[in-house]
Tab-separated table of C-alpha atoms and ligand atoms in Angstrom:
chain	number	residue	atom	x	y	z
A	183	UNK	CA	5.845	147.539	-24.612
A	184	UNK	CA	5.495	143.752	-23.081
A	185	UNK	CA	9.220	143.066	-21.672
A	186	UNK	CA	9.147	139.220	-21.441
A	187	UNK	CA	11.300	138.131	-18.183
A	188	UNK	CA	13.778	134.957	-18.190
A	189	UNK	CA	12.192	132.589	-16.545
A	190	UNK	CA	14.623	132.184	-13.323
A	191	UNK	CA	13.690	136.198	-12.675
A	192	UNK	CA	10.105	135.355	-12.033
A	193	UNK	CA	9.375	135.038	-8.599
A	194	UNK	CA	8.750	131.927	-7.089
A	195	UNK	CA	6.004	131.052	-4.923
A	196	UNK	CA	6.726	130.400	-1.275
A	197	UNK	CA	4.978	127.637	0.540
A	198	UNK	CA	4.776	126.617	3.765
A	199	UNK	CA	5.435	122.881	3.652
A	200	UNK	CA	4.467	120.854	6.915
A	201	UNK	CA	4.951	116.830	6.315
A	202	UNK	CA	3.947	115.867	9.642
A	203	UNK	CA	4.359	112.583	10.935
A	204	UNK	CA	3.289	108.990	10.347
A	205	UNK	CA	3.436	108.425	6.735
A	206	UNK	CA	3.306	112.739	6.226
A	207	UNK	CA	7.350	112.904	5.585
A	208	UNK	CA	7.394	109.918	3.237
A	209	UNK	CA	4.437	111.450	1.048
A	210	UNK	CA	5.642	114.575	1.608
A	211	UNK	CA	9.553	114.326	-0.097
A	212	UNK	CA	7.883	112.037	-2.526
A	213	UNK	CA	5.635	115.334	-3.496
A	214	UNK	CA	8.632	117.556	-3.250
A	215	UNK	CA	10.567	115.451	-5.590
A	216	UNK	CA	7.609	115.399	-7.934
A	217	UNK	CA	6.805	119.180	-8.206
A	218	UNK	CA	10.873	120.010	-8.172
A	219	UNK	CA	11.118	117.209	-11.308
A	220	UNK	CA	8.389	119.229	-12.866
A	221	UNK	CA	9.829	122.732	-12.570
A	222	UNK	CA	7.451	123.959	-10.188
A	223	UNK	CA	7.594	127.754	-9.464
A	224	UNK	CA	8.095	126.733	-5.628
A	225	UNK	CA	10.093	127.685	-2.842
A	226	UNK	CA	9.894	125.438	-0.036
A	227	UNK	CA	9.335	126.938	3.250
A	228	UNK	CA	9.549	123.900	5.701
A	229	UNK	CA	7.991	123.309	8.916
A	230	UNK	CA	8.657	120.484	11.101
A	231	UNK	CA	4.901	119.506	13.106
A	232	UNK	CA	4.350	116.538	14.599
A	233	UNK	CA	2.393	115.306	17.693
A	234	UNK	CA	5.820	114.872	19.743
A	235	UNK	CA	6.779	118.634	18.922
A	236	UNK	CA	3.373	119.965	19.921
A	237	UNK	CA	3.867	117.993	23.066
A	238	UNK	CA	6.806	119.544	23.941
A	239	UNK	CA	5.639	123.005	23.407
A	240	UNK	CA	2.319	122.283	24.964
A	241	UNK	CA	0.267	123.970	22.314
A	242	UNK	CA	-1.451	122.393	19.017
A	243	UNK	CA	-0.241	125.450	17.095
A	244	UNK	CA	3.468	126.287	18.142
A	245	UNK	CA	4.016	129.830	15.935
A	246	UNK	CA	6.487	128.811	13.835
A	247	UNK	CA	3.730	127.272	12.379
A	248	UNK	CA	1.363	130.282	12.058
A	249	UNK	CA	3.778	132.823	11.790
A	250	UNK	CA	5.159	130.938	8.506
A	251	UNK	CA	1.512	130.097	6.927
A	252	UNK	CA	0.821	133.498	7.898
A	253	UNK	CA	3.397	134.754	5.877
A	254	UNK	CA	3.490	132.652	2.461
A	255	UNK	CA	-0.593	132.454	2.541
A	256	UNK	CA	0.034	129.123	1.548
A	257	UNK	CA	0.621	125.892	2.686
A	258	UNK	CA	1.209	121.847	1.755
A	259	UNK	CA	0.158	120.062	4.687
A	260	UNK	CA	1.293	116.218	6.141
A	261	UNK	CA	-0.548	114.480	8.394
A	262	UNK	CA	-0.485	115.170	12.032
A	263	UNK	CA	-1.495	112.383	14.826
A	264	UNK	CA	-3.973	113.702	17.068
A	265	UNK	CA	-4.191	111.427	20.421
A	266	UNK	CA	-7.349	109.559	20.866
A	267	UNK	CA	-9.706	110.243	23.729
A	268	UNK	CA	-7.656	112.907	25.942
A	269	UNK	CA	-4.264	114.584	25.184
A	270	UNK	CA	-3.881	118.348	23.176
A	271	UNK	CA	-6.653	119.009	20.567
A	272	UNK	CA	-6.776	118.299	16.536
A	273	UNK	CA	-4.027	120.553	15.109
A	274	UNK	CA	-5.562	120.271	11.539
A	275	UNK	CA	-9.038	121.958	13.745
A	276	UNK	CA	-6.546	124.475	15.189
A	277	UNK	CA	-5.174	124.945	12.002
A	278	UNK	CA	-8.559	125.492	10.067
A	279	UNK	CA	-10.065	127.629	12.873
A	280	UNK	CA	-6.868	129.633	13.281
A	281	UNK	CA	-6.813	130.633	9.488
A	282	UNK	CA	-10.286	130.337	9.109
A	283	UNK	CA	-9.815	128.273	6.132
A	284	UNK	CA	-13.579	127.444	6.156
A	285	UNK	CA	-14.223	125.441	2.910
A	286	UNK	CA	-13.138	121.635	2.730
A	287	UNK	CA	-13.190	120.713	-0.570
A	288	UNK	CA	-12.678	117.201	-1.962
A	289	UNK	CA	-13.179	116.102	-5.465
A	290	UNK	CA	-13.657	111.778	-5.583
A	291	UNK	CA	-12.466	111.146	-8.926
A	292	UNK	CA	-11.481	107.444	-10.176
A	293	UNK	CA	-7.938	107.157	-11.699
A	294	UNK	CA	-7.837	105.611	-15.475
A	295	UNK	CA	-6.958	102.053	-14.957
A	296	UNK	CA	-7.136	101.700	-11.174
A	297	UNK	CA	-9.510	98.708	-10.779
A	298	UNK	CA	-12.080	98.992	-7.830
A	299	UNK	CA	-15.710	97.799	-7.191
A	300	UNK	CA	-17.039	100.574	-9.187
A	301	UNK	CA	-14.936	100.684	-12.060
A	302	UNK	CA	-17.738	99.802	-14.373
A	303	UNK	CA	-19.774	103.210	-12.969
A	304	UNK	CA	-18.708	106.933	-13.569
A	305	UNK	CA	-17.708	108.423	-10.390
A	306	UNK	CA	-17.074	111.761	-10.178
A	307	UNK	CA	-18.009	114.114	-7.289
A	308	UNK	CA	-17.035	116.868	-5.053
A	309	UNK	CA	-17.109	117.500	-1.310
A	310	UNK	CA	-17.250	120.784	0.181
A	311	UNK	CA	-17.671	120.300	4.153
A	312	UNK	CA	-17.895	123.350	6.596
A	313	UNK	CA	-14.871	123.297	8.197
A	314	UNK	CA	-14.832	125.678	11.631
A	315	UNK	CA	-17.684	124.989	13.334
A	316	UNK	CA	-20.333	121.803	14.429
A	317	UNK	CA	-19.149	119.410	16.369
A	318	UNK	CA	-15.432	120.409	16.032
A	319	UNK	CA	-15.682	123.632	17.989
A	320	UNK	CA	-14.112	121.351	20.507
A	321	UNK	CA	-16.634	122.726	23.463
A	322	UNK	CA	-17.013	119.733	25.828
A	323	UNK	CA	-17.894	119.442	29.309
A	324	UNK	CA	-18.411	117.116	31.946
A	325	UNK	CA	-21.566	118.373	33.688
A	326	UNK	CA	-21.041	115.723	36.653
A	327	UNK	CA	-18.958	113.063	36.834
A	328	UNK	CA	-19.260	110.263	33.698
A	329	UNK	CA	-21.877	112.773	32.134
A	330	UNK	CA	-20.384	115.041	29.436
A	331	UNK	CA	-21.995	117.278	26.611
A	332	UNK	CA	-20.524	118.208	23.394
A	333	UNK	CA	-21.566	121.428	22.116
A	334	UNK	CA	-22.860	121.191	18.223
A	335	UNK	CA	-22.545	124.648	16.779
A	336	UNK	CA	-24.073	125.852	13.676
A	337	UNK	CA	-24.164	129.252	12.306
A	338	UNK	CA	-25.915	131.507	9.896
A	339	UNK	CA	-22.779	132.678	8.391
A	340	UNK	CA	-20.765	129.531	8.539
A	341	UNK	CA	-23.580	127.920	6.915
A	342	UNK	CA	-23.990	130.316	4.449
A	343	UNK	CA	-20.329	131.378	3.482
A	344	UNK	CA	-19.809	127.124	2.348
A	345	UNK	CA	-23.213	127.311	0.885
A	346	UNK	CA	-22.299	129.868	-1.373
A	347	UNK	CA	-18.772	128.598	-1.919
A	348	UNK	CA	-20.405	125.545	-3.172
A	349	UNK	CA	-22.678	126.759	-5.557
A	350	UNK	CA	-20.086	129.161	-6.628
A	351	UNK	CA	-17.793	126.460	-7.680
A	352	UNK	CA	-21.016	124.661	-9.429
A	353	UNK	CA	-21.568	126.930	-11.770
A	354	UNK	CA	-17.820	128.084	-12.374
A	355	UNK	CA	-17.191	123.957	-13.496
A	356	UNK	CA	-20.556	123.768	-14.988
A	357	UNK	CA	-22.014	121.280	-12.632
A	358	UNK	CA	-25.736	120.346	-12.311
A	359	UNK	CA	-26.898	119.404	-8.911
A	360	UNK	CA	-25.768	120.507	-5.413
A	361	UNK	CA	-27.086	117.997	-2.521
A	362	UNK	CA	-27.023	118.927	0.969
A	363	UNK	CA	-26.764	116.471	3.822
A	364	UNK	CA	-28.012	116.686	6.937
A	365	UNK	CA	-29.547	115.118	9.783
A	366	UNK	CA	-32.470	118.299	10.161
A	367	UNK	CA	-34.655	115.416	11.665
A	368	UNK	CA	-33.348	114.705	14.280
A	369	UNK	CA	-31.609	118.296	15.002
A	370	UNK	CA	-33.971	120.381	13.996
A	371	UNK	CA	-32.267	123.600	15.155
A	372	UNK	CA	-28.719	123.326	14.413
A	373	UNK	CA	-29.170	121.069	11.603
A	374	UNK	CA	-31.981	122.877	10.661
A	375	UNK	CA	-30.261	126.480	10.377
A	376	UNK	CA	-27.841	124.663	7.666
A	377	UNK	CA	-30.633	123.571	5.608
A	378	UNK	CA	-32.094	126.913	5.686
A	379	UNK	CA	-28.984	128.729	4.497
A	380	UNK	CA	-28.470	126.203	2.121
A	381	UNK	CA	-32.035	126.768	0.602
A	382	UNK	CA	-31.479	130.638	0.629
A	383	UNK	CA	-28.512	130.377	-1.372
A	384	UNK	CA	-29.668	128.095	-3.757
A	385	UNK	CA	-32.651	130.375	-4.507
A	386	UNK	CA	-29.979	132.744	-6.108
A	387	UNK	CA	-28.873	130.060	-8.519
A	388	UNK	CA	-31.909	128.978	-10.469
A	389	UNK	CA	-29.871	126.743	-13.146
A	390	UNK	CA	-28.334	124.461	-10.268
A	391	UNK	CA	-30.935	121.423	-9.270
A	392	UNK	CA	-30.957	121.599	-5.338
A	393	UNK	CA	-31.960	118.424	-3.325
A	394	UNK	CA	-31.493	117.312	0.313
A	395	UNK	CA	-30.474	114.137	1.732
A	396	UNK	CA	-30.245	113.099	5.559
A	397	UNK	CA	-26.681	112.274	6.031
A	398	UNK	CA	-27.419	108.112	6.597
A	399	UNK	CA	-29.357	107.978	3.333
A	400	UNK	CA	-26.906	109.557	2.120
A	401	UNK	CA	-24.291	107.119	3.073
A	402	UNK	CA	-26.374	104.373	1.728
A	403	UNK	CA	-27.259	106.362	-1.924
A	404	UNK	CA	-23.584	106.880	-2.348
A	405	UNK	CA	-22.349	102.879	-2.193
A	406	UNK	CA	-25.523	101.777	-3.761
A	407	UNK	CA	-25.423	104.326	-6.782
A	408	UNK	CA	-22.814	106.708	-6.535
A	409	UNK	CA	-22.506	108.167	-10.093
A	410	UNK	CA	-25.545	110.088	-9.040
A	411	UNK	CA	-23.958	112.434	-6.792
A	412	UNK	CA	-22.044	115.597	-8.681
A	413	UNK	CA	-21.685	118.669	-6.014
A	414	UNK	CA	-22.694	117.739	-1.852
A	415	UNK	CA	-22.053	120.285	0.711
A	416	UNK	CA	-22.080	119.423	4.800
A	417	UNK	CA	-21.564	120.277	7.919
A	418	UNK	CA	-17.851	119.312	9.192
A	419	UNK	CA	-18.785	116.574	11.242
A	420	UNK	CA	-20.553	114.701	8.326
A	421	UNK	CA	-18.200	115.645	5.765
A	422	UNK	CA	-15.690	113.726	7.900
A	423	UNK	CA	-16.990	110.710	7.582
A	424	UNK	CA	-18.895	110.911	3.827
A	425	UNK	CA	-15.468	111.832	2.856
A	426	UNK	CA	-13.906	108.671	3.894
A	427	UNK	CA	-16.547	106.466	2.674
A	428	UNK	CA	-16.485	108.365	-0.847
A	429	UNK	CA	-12.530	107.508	-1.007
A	430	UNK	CA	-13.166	103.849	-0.066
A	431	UNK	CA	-15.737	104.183	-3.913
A	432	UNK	CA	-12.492	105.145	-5.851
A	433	UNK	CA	-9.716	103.255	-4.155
A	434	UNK	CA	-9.102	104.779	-0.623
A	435	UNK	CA	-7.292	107.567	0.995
A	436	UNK	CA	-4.146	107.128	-0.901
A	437	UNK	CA	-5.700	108.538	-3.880
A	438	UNK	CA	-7.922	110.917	-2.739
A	439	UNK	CA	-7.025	114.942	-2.403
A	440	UNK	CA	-7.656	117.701	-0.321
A	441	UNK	CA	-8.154	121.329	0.125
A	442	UNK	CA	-8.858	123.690	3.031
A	443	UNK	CA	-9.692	127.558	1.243
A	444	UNK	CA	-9.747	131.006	3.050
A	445	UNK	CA	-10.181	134.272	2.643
A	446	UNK	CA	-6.891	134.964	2.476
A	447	UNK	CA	-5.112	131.605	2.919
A	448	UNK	CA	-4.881	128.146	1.492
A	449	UNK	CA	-3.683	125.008	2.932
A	450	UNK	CA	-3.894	121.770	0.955
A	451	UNK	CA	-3.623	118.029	2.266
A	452	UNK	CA	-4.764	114.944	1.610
A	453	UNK	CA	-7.990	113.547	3.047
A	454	UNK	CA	-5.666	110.456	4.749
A	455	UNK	CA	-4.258	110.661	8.320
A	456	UNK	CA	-1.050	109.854	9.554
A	457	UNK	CA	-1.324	105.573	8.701
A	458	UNK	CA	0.730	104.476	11.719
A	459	UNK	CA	0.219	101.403	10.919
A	460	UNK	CA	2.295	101.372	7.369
A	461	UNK	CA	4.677	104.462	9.102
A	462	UNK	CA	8.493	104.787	8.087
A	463	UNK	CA	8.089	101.762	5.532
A	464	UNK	CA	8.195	102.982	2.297
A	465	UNK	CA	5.087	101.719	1.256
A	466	UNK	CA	2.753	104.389	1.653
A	467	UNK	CA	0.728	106.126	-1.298
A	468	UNK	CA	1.359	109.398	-1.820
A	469	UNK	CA	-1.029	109.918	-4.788
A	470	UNK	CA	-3.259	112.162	-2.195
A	471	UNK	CA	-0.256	114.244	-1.287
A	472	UNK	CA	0.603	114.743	-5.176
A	473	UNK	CA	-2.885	115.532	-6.316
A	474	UNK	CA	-3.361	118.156	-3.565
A	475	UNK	CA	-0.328	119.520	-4.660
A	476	UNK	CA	-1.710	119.735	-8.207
A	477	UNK	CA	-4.531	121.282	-6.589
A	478	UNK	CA	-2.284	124.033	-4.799
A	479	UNK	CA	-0.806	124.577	-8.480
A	480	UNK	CA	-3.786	125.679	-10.019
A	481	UNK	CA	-4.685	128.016	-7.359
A	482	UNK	CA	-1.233	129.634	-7.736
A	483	UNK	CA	-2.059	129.882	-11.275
A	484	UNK	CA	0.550	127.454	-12.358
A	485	UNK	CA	-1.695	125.485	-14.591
A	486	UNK	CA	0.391	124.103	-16.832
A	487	UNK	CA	2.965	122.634	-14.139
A	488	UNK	CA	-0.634	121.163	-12.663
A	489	UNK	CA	-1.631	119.883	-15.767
A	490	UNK	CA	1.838	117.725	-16.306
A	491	UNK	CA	1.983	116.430	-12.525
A	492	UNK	CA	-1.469	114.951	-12.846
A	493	UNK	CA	-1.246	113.498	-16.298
A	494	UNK	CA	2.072	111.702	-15.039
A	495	UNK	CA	0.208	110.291	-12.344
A	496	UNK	CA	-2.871	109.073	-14.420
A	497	UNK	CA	0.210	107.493	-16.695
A	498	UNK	CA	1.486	105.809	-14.205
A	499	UNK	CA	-1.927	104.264	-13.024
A	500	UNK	CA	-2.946	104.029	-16.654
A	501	UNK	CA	0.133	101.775	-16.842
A	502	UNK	CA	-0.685	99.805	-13.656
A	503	UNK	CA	3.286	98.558	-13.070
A	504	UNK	CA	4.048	100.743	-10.297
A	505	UNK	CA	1.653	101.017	-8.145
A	506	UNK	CA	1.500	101.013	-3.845
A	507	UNK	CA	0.260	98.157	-2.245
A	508	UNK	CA	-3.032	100.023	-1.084
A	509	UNK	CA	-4.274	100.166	-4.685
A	510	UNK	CA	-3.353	96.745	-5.623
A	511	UNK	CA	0.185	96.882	-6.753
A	512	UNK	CA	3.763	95.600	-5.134
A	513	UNK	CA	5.766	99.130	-5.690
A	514	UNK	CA	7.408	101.118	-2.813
A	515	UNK	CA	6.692	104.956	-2.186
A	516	UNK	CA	9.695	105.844	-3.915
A	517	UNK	CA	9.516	103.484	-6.659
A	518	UNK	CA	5.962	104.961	-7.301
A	519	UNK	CA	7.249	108.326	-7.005
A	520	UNK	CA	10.636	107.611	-9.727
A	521	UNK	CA	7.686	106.383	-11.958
A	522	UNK	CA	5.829	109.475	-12.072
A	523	UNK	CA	8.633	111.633	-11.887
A	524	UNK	CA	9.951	109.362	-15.417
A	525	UNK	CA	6.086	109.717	-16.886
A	526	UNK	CA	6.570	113.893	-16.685
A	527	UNK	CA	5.920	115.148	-20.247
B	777	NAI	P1	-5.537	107.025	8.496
B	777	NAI	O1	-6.076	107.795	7.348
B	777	NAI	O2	-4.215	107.434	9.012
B	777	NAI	O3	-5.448	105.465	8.087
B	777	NAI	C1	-6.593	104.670	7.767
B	777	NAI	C2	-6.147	103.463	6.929
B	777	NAI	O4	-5.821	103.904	5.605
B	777	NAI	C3	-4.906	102.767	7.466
B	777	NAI	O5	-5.024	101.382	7.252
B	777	NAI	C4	-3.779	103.313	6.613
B	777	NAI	O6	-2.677	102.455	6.460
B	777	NAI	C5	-4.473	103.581	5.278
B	777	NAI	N1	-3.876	104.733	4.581
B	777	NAI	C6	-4.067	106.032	4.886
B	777	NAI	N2	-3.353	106.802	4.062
B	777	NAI	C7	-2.691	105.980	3.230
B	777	NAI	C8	-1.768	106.189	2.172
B	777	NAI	N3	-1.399	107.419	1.790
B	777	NAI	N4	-1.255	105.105	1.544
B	777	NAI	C9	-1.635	103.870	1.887
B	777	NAI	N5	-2.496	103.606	2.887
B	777	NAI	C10	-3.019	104.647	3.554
B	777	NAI	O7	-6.640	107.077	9.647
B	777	NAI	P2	-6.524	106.706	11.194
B	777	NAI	O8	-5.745	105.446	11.367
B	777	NAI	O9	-7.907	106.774	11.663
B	777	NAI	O10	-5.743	107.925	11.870
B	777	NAI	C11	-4.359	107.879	12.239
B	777	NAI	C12	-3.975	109.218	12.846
B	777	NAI	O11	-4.047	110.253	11.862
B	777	NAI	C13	-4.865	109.683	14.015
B	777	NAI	O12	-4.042	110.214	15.013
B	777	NAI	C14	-5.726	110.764	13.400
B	777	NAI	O13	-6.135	111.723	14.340
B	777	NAI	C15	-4.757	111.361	12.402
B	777	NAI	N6	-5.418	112.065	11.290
B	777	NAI	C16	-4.833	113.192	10.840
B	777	NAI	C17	-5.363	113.849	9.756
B	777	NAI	C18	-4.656	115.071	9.275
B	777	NAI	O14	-3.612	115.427	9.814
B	777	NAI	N7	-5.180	115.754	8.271
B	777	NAI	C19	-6.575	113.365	9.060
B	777	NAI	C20	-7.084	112.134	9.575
B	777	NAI	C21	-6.528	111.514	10.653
């Protein structure tokens, strides 16, 4: 016998939610107030992070932090300023290598109505960039004075493990061609050992078409023509940066979504930093925050609740009347955010 539960008995998902700073609380309540309009199965576990608190404590990871991602498995991630040149280390590379959340993934999708350069081209790709090891190991030294080396390091089963996650995810979406970028070159070794695991695993996965592009080509291919790009997989250092550029194709960071996957954990946050430039204003876009939510959805298994967010959102761009200035429009955060929240089916 099936006994159906009412709904309010069904657990809810807990979530580790870290806005950040910058822009990250702004985008942040504006998800919150999205997913609780939509009846998300969510508890909120909040966590404040920002680069101030991690000064104070003197550590990029204080454990409240850890201890509560640990816990819930999952997390919704702000943006966290990292100081330039000097001061504590990346917590979102603390964060990754901590967890070892080692696939990046970021799908570049255009929104229906948003005009941009390419609106008259189908755009509609996905990032996955290796995300514990290369250049970000953070292994620097300064041999003598005003000579310093950064350590590059590439591994067999780093290399392999996003390979694999990759091509997994081609074939579960029913996508045609995986690219890899590199810069094997120039580093023939490091660079080298990435194109190598790359080729092994796509030798197990006949029906995928495998190329290779060096990673400045590839920068060029991807303004000049990018509707020709479906699945790319990188190293972290160039996934960075292609990521960025691929936003700028579909409208910029505001728009564009992120997700760092596990073994065992999850967190998800957009591909945007903390914009201190547009900070505390009410006028940043928190599309990227929403749509990594959505993201987060699905991998809870709340489709559905997925499903509604996003269509709201492509209402509201279909619409075009309440959109953030980054994306062309006059609309505040909020204002965007009351607009979705009004467009939920
Ligand atoms: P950024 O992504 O913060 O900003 C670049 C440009 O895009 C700025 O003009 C900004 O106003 C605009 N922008 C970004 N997100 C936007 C949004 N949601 N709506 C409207 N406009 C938006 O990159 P930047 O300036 O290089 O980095 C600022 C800080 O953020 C640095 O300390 C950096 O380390 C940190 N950062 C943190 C990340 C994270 O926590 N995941 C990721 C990237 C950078």
């Amino acid at each position: 016998m099936i006994v159906r539960l009412p709904v309010q008995w069904i657990v809810a998902h807990r979530v580790t939610l870290i806005p950040g700073d910058g822009i990250g609380p702004e985008v942040a309540d504006a998800t919150v107030r999205v997913l609780d309009a939509a009846g998300a199965n969510v508890e909120w576990e909040r966590v404040e992070l920002t680069s101030a608190i991690i000064q104070a404590a003197g550590e990029e990871l204080p454990p409240t932090v850890i201890e509560s991602v640990e816990r819930t498995r999952v997390g919704l991630k702000g943006p966290v300023t990292t100081p330039v040149a000097g001061g504590f280390q990346s917590v979102n590379v603390a964060l990754r290598r901590r967890l070892d959340l080692f696939a990046n993934i970021r799908p570049i999708r255009q929104l229906p109505g948003l005009k941009t350069r390419y609106q008259d081209v189908h755009i509609d790709m996905v990032l996955f960039r290796e995300n514990t090891e290369d250049l970000y190991s953070g292994i620097e030294h300064e041999v003598v004075k005003d000579v310093v080396t950064s350590l590059k390091v590439i591994t067999r089963t780093a290399s392999t493990r996003i390979a694999r996650y990759a091509f997994d995810y081609t074939r579960a979406q029913g996508r045609k061609k995986v690219i890899a970028v590199h810069k094997a070159n120039i580093m023939k070794l490091g660079d080298g050992l990435f194109l190598n695991c790359c080729r092994e695993v796509a030798a197990q996965y006949p029906e995928i078409e495998y190329k290779e592009l060096i990673v400045d080509n590839a920068s060029m291919q991807m303004v000049i023509r990018p509707q020709q790009f479906d699945v790319l997989v990188m190293p972290n250092l160039y996934g960075d940066i292609v990521s960025d550029l691929a936003a700028g194709l579909v409208g910029g960071l505001g728009i564009v979504p992120g997700a760092n996957i596990g073994q065992d954990h999850a967190v998800f946050e957009a591909v945007h930093g903390s914009a201190p430039d547009i900070a505390g204003k009410n006028l940043a876009n928190p599309t990227a925050l929403i749509l990594s939510a959505v993201s987060m959805l699905e991998y809870l298994g709340e489709k559905q609740t997925a499903q509604r967010i996003r269509q709201a959102v492509e209402t509201v761009y279909r619409e075009g009347k309440a959109l953030t200035g980054d994306v062309g429009g006059g609309a505040k955060t909020t204002e965007f955010t009351d607009a979705v929240i009004g467009a939920l089916g």
